PDB file of C-alpha atoms in Angstrom:
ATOM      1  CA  UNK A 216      63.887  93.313  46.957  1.00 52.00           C
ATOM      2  CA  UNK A 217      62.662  91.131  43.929  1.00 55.00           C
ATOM      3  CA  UNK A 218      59.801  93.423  43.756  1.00 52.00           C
ATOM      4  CA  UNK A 219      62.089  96.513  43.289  1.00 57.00           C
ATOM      5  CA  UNK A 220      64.290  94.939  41.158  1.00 62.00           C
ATOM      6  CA  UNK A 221      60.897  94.110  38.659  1.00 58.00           C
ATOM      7  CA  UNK A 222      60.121  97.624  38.998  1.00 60.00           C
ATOM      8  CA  UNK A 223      63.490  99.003  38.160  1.00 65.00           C
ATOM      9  CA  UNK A 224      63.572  96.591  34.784  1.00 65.00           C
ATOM     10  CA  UNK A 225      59.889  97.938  33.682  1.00 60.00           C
ATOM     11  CA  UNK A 226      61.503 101.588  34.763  1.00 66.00           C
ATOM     12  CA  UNK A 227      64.499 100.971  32.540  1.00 66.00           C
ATOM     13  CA  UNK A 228      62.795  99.461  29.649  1.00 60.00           C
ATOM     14  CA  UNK A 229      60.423 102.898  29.676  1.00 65.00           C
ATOM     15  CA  UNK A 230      63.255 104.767  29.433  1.00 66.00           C
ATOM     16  CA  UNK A 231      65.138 102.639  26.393  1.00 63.00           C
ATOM     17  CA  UNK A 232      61.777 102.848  24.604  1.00 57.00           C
ATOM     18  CA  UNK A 233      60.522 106.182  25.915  1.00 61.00           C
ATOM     19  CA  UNK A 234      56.683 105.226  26.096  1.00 56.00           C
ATOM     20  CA  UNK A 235      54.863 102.433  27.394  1.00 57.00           C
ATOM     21  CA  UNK A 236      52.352 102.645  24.751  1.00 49.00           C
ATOM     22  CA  UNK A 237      54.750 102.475  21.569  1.00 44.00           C
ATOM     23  CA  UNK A 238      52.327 102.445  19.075  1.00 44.00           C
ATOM     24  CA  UNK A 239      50.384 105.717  18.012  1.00 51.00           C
ATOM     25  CA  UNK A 240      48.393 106.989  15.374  1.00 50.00           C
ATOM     26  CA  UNK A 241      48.658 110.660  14.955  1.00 56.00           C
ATOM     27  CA  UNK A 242      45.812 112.948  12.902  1.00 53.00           C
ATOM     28  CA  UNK A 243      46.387 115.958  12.327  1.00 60.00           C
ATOM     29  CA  UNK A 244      43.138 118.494  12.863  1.00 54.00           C
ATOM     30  CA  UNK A 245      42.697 122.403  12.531  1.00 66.00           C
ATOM     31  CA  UNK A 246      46.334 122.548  12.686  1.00 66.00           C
ATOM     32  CA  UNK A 247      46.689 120.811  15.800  1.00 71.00           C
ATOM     33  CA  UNK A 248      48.766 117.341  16.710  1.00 76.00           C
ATOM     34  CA  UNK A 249      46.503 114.246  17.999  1.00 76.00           C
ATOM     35  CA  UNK A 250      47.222 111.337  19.082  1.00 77.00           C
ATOM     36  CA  UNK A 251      45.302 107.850  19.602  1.00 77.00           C
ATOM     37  CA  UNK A 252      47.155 104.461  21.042  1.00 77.00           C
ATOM     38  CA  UNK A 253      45.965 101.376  20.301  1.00 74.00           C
ATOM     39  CA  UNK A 254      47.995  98.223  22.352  1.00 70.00           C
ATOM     40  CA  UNK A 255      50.403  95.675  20.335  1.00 64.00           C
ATOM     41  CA  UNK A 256      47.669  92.969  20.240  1.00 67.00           C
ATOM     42  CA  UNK A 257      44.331  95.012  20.739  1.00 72.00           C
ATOM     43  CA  UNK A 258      41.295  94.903  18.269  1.00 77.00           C
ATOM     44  CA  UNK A 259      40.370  98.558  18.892  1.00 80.00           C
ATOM     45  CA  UNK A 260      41.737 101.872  20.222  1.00 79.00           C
ATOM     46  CA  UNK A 261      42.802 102.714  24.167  1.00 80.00           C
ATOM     47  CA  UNK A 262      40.304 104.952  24.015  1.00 84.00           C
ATOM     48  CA  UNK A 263      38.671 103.648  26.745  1.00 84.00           C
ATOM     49  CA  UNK A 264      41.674 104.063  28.816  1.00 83.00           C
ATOM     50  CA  UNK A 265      41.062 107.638  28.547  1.00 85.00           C
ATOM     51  CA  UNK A 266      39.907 110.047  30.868  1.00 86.00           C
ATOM     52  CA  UNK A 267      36.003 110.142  30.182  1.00 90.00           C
ATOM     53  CA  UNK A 268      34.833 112.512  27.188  1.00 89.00           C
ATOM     54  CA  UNK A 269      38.204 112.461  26.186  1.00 87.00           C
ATOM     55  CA  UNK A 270      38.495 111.117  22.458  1.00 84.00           C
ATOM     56  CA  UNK A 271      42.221 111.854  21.940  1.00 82.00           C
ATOM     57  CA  UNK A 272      45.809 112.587  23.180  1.00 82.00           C
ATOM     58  CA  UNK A 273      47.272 115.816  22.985  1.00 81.00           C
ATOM     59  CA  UNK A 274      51.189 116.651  22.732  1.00 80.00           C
ATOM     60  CA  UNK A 275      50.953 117.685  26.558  1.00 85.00           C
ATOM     61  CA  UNK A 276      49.655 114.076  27.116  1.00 83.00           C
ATOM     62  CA  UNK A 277      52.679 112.513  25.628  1.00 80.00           C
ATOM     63  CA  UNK A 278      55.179 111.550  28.193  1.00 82.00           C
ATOM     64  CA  UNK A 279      57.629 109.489  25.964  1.00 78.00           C
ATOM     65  CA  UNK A 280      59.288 108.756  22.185  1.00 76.00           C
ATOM     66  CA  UNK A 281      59.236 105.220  21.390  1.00 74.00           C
ATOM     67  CA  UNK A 282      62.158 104.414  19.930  1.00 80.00           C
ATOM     68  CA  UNK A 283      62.200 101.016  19.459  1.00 80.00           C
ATOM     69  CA  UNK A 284      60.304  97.494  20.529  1.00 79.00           C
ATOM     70  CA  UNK A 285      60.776  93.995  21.538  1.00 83.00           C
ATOM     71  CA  UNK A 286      58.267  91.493  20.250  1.00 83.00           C
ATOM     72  CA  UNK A 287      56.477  88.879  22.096  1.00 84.00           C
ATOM     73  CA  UNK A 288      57.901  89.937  25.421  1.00 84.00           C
ATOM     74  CA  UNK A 289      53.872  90.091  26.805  1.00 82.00           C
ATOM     75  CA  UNK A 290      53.315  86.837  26.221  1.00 87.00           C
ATOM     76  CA  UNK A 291      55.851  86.285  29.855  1.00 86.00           C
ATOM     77  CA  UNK A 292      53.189  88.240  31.547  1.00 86.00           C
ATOM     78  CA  UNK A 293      50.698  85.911  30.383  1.00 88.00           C
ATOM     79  CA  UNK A 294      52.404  82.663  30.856  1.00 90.00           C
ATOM     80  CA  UNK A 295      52.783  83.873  34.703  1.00 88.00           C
ATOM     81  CA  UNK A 296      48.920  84.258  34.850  1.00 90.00           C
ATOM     82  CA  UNK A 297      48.622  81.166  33.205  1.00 93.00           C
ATOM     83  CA  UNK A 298      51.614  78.972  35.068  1.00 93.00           C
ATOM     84  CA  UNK A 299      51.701  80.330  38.540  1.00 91.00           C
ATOM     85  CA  UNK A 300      54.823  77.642  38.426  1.00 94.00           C
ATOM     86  CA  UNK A 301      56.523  79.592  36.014  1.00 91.00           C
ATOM     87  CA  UNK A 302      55.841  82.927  37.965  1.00 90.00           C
ATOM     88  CA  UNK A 303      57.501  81.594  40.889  1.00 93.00           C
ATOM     89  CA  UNK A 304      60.249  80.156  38.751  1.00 93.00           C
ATOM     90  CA  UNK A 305      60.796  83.605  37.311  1.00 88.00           C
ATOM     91  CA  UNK A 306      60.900  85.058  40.927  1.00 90.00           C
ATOM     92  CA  UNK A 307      63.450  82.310  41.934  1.00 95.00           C
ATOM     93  CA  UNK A 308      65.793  83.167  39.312  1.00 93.00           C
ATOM     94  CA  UNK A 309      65.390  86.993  40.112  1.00 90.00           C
ATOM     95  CA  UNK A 310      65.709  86.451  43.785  1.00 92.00           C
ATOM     96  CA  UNK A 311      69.013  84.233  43.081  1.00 93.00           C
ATOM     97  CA  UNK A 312      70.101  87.126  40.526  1.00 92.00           C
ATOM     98  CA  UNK A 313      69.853  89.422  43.510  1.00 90.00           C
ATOM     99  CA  UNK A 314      71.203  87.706  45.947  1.00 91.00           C
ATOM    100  CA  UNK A 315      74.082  86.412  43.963  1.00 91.00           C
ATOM    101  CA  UNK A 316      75.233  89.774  42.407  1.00 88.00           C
ATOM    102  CA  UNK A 317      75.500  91.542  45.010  1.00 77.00           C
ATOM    103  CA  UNK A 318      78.245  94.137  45.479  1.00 71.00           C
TER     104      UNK A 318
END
């Protein structure tokens, strides 16, 4: 259930932003669109993310628009690596959420 409800927030908050790589870099080549994403807090390019030979994004790539962003909100992924207290703190309070707003 607590699982679900995780997966429903990340679902919802790729909807409100329409991507889940917000930041792109478009060139524009012979005409055609390209893009290349580079993470919030990355040194380089996700270009090894890609599929392999693949040097950039094309519009039929694209799944999303972002439209907006919230800073700092990785650094709760990391303090839950980092604090496995705080992880199942986190899960608690979800759980309790859950549980207590139940229709």
């Amino acid at each position: 259930m607590i699982v679900s409800s995780a997966l429903m927030i990340w679902k919802g908050l790729m909807v409100i932003t329409g991507s889940e790589s917000p930041i792109v870099v478009v060139l524009r080549q012979n005409g055609h669109i390209k893009f290349l994403t580079k993470g919030d807090n990355n040194a380089v390019d996700d270009r090894g993310l890609y599929k392999q030979g693949q040097h950039w994004l094309e519009k039929k790539d694209v799944v999303g628009r972002a439209r907006g962003f919230v800073p700092y909100i990785g650094i709760v992924t990391i303090l839950m690596n980092d604090y496995p207290k705080f992880k199942y703190a986190v899960l608690f309070l979800l759980g309790l959420f859950v549980l207590v707003h139940r229709e």
